[in-house]
Coordinates of C-alpha atoms in Angstrom, one line a residue:
Chain R
X17 CA 31.1 -15.0 -26.1
X18 CA 29.6 -11.5 -25.9
X19 CA 31.8 -8.6 -26.9
X20 CA 33.5 -6.9 -23.9
X21 CA 31.6 -3.6 -24.3
X22 CA 28.3 -5.5 -24.2
X23 CA 29.3 -7.1 -20.9
X24 CA 30.4 -3.7 -19.5
X25 CA 27.1 -2.1 -20.6
X26 CA 25.2 -4.9 -18.8
X27 CA 27.3 -4.5 -15.7
X28 CA 26.7 -0.7 -15.6
X29 CA 23.0 -1.2 -16.2
X30 CA 22.7 -3.6 -13.3
X31 CA 25.0 -1.5 -11.0
X32 CA 22.7 1.5 -11.6
X33 CA 19.6 -0.6 -10.8
X34 CA 21.2 -2.0 -7.7
X35 CA 22.1 1.5 -6.5
X36 CA 18.5 2.7 -7.4
X37 CA 17.0 -0.2 -5.4
X38 CA 19.1 0.7 -2.4
X39 CA 18.2 4.4 -2.5
X40 CA 14.5 3.7 -3.0
X41 CA 14.4 1.1 -0.2
X42 CA 16.2 3.4 2.2
X43 CA 14.7 6.8 1.4
X44 CA 11.6 6.1 -0.6
X45 CA 11.0 6.9 -4.3
X46 CA 9.9 10.5 -3.8
X47 CA 13.0 11.4 -1.7
X48 CA 15.4 9.5 -4.0
X49 CA 17.4 11.9 -6.3
X50 CA 19.2 10.6 -9.4
X51 CA 22.3 12.3 -7.9
X52 CA 22.1 9.9 -4.9
X53 CA 21.9 6.9 -7.3
X54 CA 25.0 8.1 -9.2
X55 CA 26.9 8.6 -6.0
X56 CA 26.3 5.0 -4.9
X57 CA 26.9 3.5 -8.3
X58 CA 30.0 5.7 -8.7
X59 CA 28.8 6.9 -12.1
X60 CA 28.2 10.3 -13.7
X61 CA 24.7 11.7 -14.3
X62 CA 25.5 11.4 -18.0
X63 CA 26.0 7.7 -17.6
X64 CA 22.8 7.3 -15.7
X65 CA 20.7 9.2 -18.2
X66 CA 22.4 7.2 -21.0
X67 CA 20.7 4.1 -19.6
X68 CA 17.6 5.6 -18.0
X69 CA 16.0 8.8 -19.3
X70 CA 14.3 9.4 -16.0
X71 CA 14.0 8.2 -12.4
X72 CA 10.7 6.6 -13.3
X73 CA 12.4 4.7 -16.2
X74 CA 14.9 3.3 -13.7
X75 CA 12.1 2.3 -11.3
X76 CA 10.2 0.5 -14.1
X77 CA 13.4 -1.3 -15.2
X78 CA 13.9 -2.3 -11.6
X79 CA 10.5 -3.9 -11.4
X80 CA 10.9 -5.5 -14.8
X81 CA 14.3 -7.1 -13.6
X82 CA 12.5 -8.4 -10.5
X83 CA 10.0 -10.0 -12.9
X84 CA 12.8 -11.8 -14.8
X85 CA 14.2 -13.0 -11.5
X86 CA 10.8 -14.4 -10.4
X87 CA 10.4 -16.1 -13.8
X88 CA 13.9 -17.7 -13.5
X89 CA 13.3 -18.8 -9.9
X90 CA 9.9 -20.4 -10.8
X91 CA 11.4 -22.2 -13.8
X92 CA 14.2 -23.5 -11.5
X93 CA 11.7 -24.7 -9.0
X94 CA 9.6 -26.5 -11.7
X95 CA 12.7 -28.5 -12.7
X96 CA 13.1 -30.0 -9.2
X97 CA 12.3 -33.7 -8.7
X98 CA 10.2 -33.1 -5.6
X99 CA 7.6 -30.3 -6.1
X100 CA 6.5 -30.2 -2.4
X101 CA 10.0 -30.0 -1.1
X102 CA 10.8 -27.3 -3.7
X103 CA 7.7 -25.3 -2.6
X104 CA 8.6 -25.7 1.1
X105 CA 12.2 -24.6 0.4
X106 CA 10.9 -21.6 -1.6
X107 CA 8.6 -20.5 1.3
X108 CA 11.5 -20.7 3.7
X109 CA 13.6 -18.6 1.3
X110 CA 10.8 -15.9 1.2
X111 CA 10.8 -15.8 5.1
X112 CA 14.5 -15.1 4.9
X113 CA 14.0 -12.4 2.3
X114 CA 11.3 -10.8 4.5
X115 CA 14.0 -10.4 7.2
X116 CA 16.1 -8.2 4.8
X117 CA 15.0 -4.5 5.4
X118 CA 16.2 -3.5 1.9
X119 CA 14.1 -6.2 0.2
X120 CA 11.0 -5.4 2.2
X121 CA 11.5 -1.7 2.0
X122 CA 11.7 -1.9 -1.8
X123 CA 8.7 -4.2 -2.0
X124 CA 6.5 -2.0 0.2
X125 CA 7.6 1.1 -1.7
X126 CA 6.6 -0.5 -5.0
X127 CA 3.3 -1.6 -3.6
X128 CA 2.6 1.9 -2.4
X129 CA 3.6 3.5 -5.8
X130 CA 1.5 0.8 -7.5
X131 CA -1.5 2.4 -5.9
X132 CA -0.8 5.7 -7.7
X133 CA 1.2 5.0 -10.9
X134 CA -0.5 3.0 -13.6
X135 CA 2.8 1.9 -15.2
X136 CA 4.2 0.6 -11.9
X137 CA 0.8 -1.0 -11.2
X138 CA 0.9 -2.9 -14.5
X139 CA 4.4 -4.2 -14.0
X140 CA 3.8 -5.1 -10.3
X141 CA 0.7 -7.0 -11.3
X142 CA 2.6 -8.8 -14.0
X143 CA 5.2 -9.9 -11.5
X144 CA 2.6 -11.0 -9.1
X145 CA 0.9 -13.1 -11.9
X146 CA 4.3 -14.7 -12.7
X147 CA 4.7 -15.7 -9.1
X148 CA 1.2 -17.1 -8.8
X149 CA 1.4 -19.0 -12.1
X150 CA 4.7 -20.5 -11.0
X151 CA 3.2 -21.6 -7.7
X152 CA 0.1 -23.0 -9.4
X153 CA 2.3 -25.0 -11.8
X154 CA 4.2 -26.4 -8.8
X155 CA 0.9 -27.4 -7.1
X156 CA -0.2 -29.1 -10.4
X157 CA 3.1 -31.1 -10.4
X158 CA 2.5 -32.2 -6.9
X159 CA -1.1 -33.1 -7.8
X160 CA 0.2 -35.2 -10.8
X161 CA 2.3 -37.1 -8.4
X162 CA -0.6 -37.7 -6.0
X163 CA 1.0 -35.7 -3.2
X164 CA -2.0 -33.4 -2.5
X165 CA -5.7 -33.8 -1.7
X166 CA -7.7 -34.7 -4.8
X167 CA -9.8 -32.0 -6.4
X168 CA -7.9 -29.0 -5.2
X169 CA -7.8 -25.9 -7.4
X170 CA -4.1 -25.0 -8.0
X171 CA -4.9 -21.3 -8.7
X172 CA -6.8 -21.0 -5.5
X173 CA -3.9 -22.6 -3.5
X174 CA -1.5 -20.2 -5.3
X175 CA -3.8 -17.3 -4.3
X176 CA -3.6 -18.3 -0.7
X177 CA 0.1 -18.8 -0.7
X178 CA 0.3 -15.2 -2.1
X179 CA -2.0 -14.0 0.7
X180 CA 0.4 -15.4 3.3
X181 CA 3.5 -14.2 1.5
X182 CA 2.1 -10.7 1.1
X183 CA 0.9 -10.8 4.7
X184 CA 4.4 -11.7 6.0
X185 CA 5.9 -8.6 4.2
X186 CA 3.0 -6.4 5.5
X187 CA 3.7 -7.6 9.1
X188 CA 7.4 -6.7 8.9
X189 CA 6.3 -3.1 8.1
X190 CA 3.8 -2.7 10.9
X191 CA 5.2 -4.7 13.7
X192 CA 8.9 -4.2 14.6
X193 CA 8.8 -7.3 16.9
X194 CA 7.8 -9.6 14.1
X195 CA 10.6 -11.9 13.0
X196 CA 9.6 -13.5 9.7
X197 CA 12.5 -16.0 9.5
X198 CA 11.3 -17.7 12.7
X199 CA 7.9 -18.1 11.1
X200 CA 9.0 -20.4 8.3
X201 CA 7.8 -23.6 9.9
X202 CA 4.3 -22.1 10.5
X203 CA 4.1 -20.9 6.9
X204 CA 5.1 -24.4 5.7
X205 CA 2.6 -26.0 8.0
X206 CA -0.3 -23.8 6.7
X207 CA 0.8 -24.4 3.1
X208 CA 0.7 -28.2 3.7
X209 CA -2.7 -27.9 5.3
X210 CA -4.0 -26.0 2.2
X211 CA -2.4 -28.7 0.0
X212 CA -3.3 -31.8 1.9
X213 CA -6.1 -30.9 4.3
X214 CA -6.2 -32.6 7.7
X215 CA -3.6 -35.4 7.7
X216 CA -4.4 -38.1 10.3
Chain G
X30 CA -28.1 14.4 27.7
X31 CA -25.3 16.3 26.0
X32 CA -26.0 19.9 25.1
X33 CA -27.1 20.4 21.4
X34 CA -24.0 22.3 20.4
X35 CA -21.8 19.4 21.6
X36 CA -23.8 16.9 19.6
X37 CA -23.6 19.2 16.5
X38 CA -19.8 19.6 17.0
X39 CA -19.3 15.9 17.1
X40 CA -21.5 15.4 14.0
X41 CA -19.5 17.9 12.1
X42 CA -16.2 16.4 13.2
X43 CA -17.3 13.0 12.1
X44 CA -18.7 14.3 8.8
X45 CA -15.4 15.9 8.0
X46 CA -13.5 12.7 8.8
X47 CA -15.9 10.7 6.6
X48 CA -15.4 13.1 3.8
X49 CA -11.6 13.0 4.3
X50 CA -11.7 9.2 4.3
X51 CA -13.6 9.1 1.0
X52 CA -11.2 11.6 -0.7
X53 CA -8.1 9.9 0.5
X54 CA -9.4 6.4 -0.5
X55 CA -10.3 7.7 -3.9
X56 CA -7.5 10.1 -4.8
X57 CA -4.7 9.3 -2.4
X58 CA -3.5 11.6 0.5
X59 CA -1.1 13.6 -1.7
X60 CA -3.8 14.5 -4.3
X61 CA -6.5 15.2 -1.7
X62 CA -7.1 18.9 -1.2
X63 CA -8.8 20.3 1.9
X64 CA -11.2 22.1 -0.6
X65 CA -12.3 18.6 -1.9
X66 CA -13.1 17.5 1.6
X67 CA -15.1 20.7 2.3
X68 CA -17.1 20.1 -0.9
X69 CA -18.0 16.6 0.1
X70 CA -18.8 17.5 3.7
X71 CA -20.7 20.6 2.5
X72 CA -18.8 22.8 4.9
X73 CA -16.6 25.9 4.6
X74 CA -12.8 25.9 4.8
X75 CA -13.2 27.9 8.0
X76 CA -15.2 25.1 9.5
X77 CA -12.7 22.5 8.5
X78 CA -9.8 24.4 9.9
X79 CA -11.7 25.0 13.1
X80 CA -11.7 21.2 13.7
X81 CA -8.4 20.3 11.9
X82 CA -5.5 22.8 11.6
X83 CA -4.1 20.8 8.6
X84 CA -4.7 18.0 6.2
X85 CA -2.3 15.9 8.3
X86 CA -4.2 16.6 11.5
X87 CA -7.4 15.3 9.8
X88 CA -5.5 12.2 8.6
X89 CA -4.2 11.5 12.1
X90 CA -7.7 12.0 13.6
X91 CA -9.0 9.6 11.1
X92 CA -6.5 6.9 12.1
X93 CA -7.2 7.6 15.8
X94 CA -10.9 7.2 15.2
X95 CA -10.2 3.8 13.4
X96 CA -8.3 2.8 16.6
X97 CA -11.3 3.6 18.7
X98 CA -13.5 1.6 16.4
X99 CA -11.1 -1.4 16.6
X100 CA -11.1 -1.2 20.4
X101 CA -14.9 -1.1 20.6
X102 CA -15.2 -4.0 18.2
X103 CA -12.7 -6.1 20.1
X104 CA -14.5 -5.3 23.5
X105 CA -17.7 -6.4 21.9
X106 CA -16.2 -9.7 20.6
X107 CA -14.8 -10.4 24.0
X108 CA -18.3 -10.2 25.6
X109 CA -19.7 -12.9 23.3
X110 CA -20.4 -16.3 25.0
X111 CA -18.7 -18.4 22.3
X112 CA -15.2 -17.0 21.6
X113 CA -14.5 -19.3 18.5
X114 CA -17.8 -18.4 16.9
X115 CA -17.1 -14.7 17.6
X116 CA -13.7 -15.0 16.0
X117 CA -15.0 -16.8 12.9
X118 CA -17.7 -14.2 12.5
X119 CA -15.1 -11.4 12.8
X120 CA -12.9 -13.0 10.1
X121 CA -15.9 -13.2 7.8
X122 CA -16.7 -9.5 8.5
X123 CA -13.1 -8.6 7.5
X124 CA -13.5 -10.5 4.2
X125 CA -16.6 -8.4 3.5
X126 CA -14.7 -5.2 4.4
X127 CA -11.9 -6.2 2.0
X128 CA -14.5 -6.2 -0.7
X129 CA -15.2 -2.5 -0.1
X130 CA -12.8 -0.4 -2.4
X131 CA -13.2 2.6 -0.1
X132 CA -12.1 0.6 3.0
X133 CA -9.2 -1.1 1.2
X134 CA -8.1 2.1 -0.6
X135 CA -7.9 3.9 2.7
X136 CA -6.1 1.0 4.5
X137 CA -3.5 0.8 1.7
X138 CA -3.0 4.5 1.6
X139 CA -2.4 4.6 5.4
X140 CA 0.0 1.6 5.1
X141 CA 1.9 3.5 2.4
X142 CA 2.0 6.8 4.3
X143 CA 3.1 4.9 7.4
X144 CA 6.3 4.0 5.6
X145 CA 7.2 7.7 5.3
X146 CA 5.4 9.6 8.1
X147 CA 6.5 8.8 11.7
X148 CA 3.2 10.1 13.2
X149 CA 1.1 8.0 10.9
X150 CA 3.4 5.0 11.5
X151 CA 3.0 5.4 15.3
X152 CA -0.8 5.5 15.2
X153 CA -1.1 2.7 12.6
X154 CA 1.2 0.5 14.8
X155 CA -1.0 1.3 17.8
X156 CA -4.1 0.3 15.9
X157 CA -2.5 -2.9 14.8
X158 CA -1.5 -3.7 18.4
X159 CA -5.1 -3.1 19.5
X160 CA -6.3 -5.6 16.9
X161 CA -3.7 -8.2 17.8
X162 CA -4.2 -7.8 21.5
X163 CA -7.9 -8.2 21.0
X164 CA -7.4 -11.3 18.9
X165 CA -5.0 -12.8 21.4
X166 CA -7.5 -12.2 24.3
X167 CA -10.2 -14.0 22.2
X168 CA -7.8 -16.9 21.7
X169 CA -7.1 -17.0 25.4
X170 CA -10.8 -17.1 26.2
X171 CA -11.1 -20.1 23.8
X172 CA -8.2 -21.7 25.5
X173 CA -9.8 -21.3 28.9
X174 CA -12.8 -23.1 27.6
X175 CA -10.6 -25.9 26.3
X176 CA -11.6 -25.2 22.7
X177 CA -8.1 -25.0 21.2
X178 CA -5.0 -27.2 21.2
X179 CA -3.1 -27.2 24.5
X180 CA 0.0 -25.1 24.8
X181 CA -0.6 -22.7 21.9
X182 CA 0.8 -19.2 22.2
X183 CA -2.1 -16.7 21.9
X184 CA 0.2 -13.9 20.6
X185 CA 1.6 -16.1 17.9
X186 CA -1.9 -17.1 16.7
X187 CA -2.9 -13.4 16.7
X188 CA 0.3 -12.6 14.6
X189 CA -0.7 -15.2 12.0
X190 CA -4.3 -14.1 11.9
X191 CA -2.9 -10.6 11.2
X192 CA -0.6 -12.1 8.5
X193 CA -3.7 -13.5 6.7
X194 CA -5.9 -10.4 7.2
X195 CA -3.1 -8.1 5.9
X196 CA -2.5 -10.5 3.1
X197 CA -6.1 -10.4 2.0
X198 CA -6.0 -6.6 1.8
X199 CA -2.8 -6.7 -0.1
X200 CA -4.2 -9.2 -2.6
X201 CA -7.2 -6.9 -3.4
X202 CA -4.7 -4.2 -4.4
X203 CA -2.5 -6.4 -6.7
X204 CA -5.0 -8.8 -8.2
X205 CA -8.2 -7.4 -9.7
X206 CA -9.6 -10.9 -10.0
X207 CA -9.3 -11.6 -6.3
X208 CA -12.7 -11.7 -4.5
X209 CA -12.1 -11.6 -0.8
X210 CA -15.7 -12.2 0.3
X211 CA -15.6 -15.6 -1.4
X212 CA -12.5 -16.5 0.6
X213 CA -14.1 -16.3 4.0
X214 CA -14.4 -20.1 4.5
X215 CA -10.7 -20.6 3.6
X216 CA -9.7 -18.0 6.1
X217 CA -11.9 -19.6 8.8
X218 CA -10.5 -23.0 7.9
X219 CA -6.9 -21.8 8.2
X220 CA -7.6 -20.0 11.5
X221 CA -9.2 -23.2 12.9
X222 CA -6.1 -25.1 11.8
X223 CA -3.9 -22.7 13.7
X224 CA -6.1 -22.9 16.8
X225 CA -6.8 -26.6 16.8
X226 CA -4.2 -28.3 14.6
X227 CA -5.1 -31.4 12.7
X228 CA -8.6 -32.5 13.7
X229 CA -9.1 -36.2 13.1

């Protein structure tokens, strides 16, 4: 068992990241002040700066935590018995996430910052690679079980799944009428078409 | 014939917009100075401010011009004899555009600004609507000719074409290995699957 002060440190670290995520999603990175993050996390500025020397350090830690979560999620998916069912469930889960304005707000903000900040770009690209490598591994598992069309390229399928996932998030931003959760079955259908081609 | 000074005004207006597009794509909107735009357009600051009272006014005019171009392109596509061939050609054209770092740089910058600036957001949403309405009209033409599966919803197909188009542009930003031009046939194949379902 970890000592109590370690557990408390981790809880505070995560509470600050959660508060930062909320502020950045709602107001954007530029408009977010560390004072706002402290207010939401109910911690002092001294506490925040103990964990994160700057607003940028908090942002980078937030993207790194997102990377750990992606990695855990992909490892979990790869342990499922049925890789295609696991993939279909994951796609549905992403459509649900795209419905959450906090999640999409943060994702779009990071994508925009990535365009300007090389450190954000590096971490965001690493997270994207983790996702695509996980998806490709899942496709290879399905291939080993003979569940997909022969000769497909797992990386190419993973690229196209990423095209559609990114596209869903982009749609939410530009079209207020677009309801991603209702689009789950179409996303699954297109993914199955990529994996299996025309089924007769 | 238009008087010469009108033609000259229009040429200057467009040259300033072209220079602005280049600067914003290369350096981002925030880092772009009107002095940089003047330098590229080889015009004085007085000239620039005669056409655009501010950098934001130039940006908004740039997005409005993009909207006019989308509208012209969609009208052109709708006059073609073969709506499915017209759509397939248009999708290939977009894959080529996604290969152009100036075009994608500007598109991503506008998407990012759209998240923060209500006026940019309004124009960007209008342009997106023009694109989707054009695509839906093209799908309806194909439907009238019996070229697509019965009962499909043209707006829903247009939404999914937009998902994939936006996704392609997002991929270019996050994955330096991704070559959109080579992905044209996959985009066409997925579009045909949306339109026609499983062809036996």
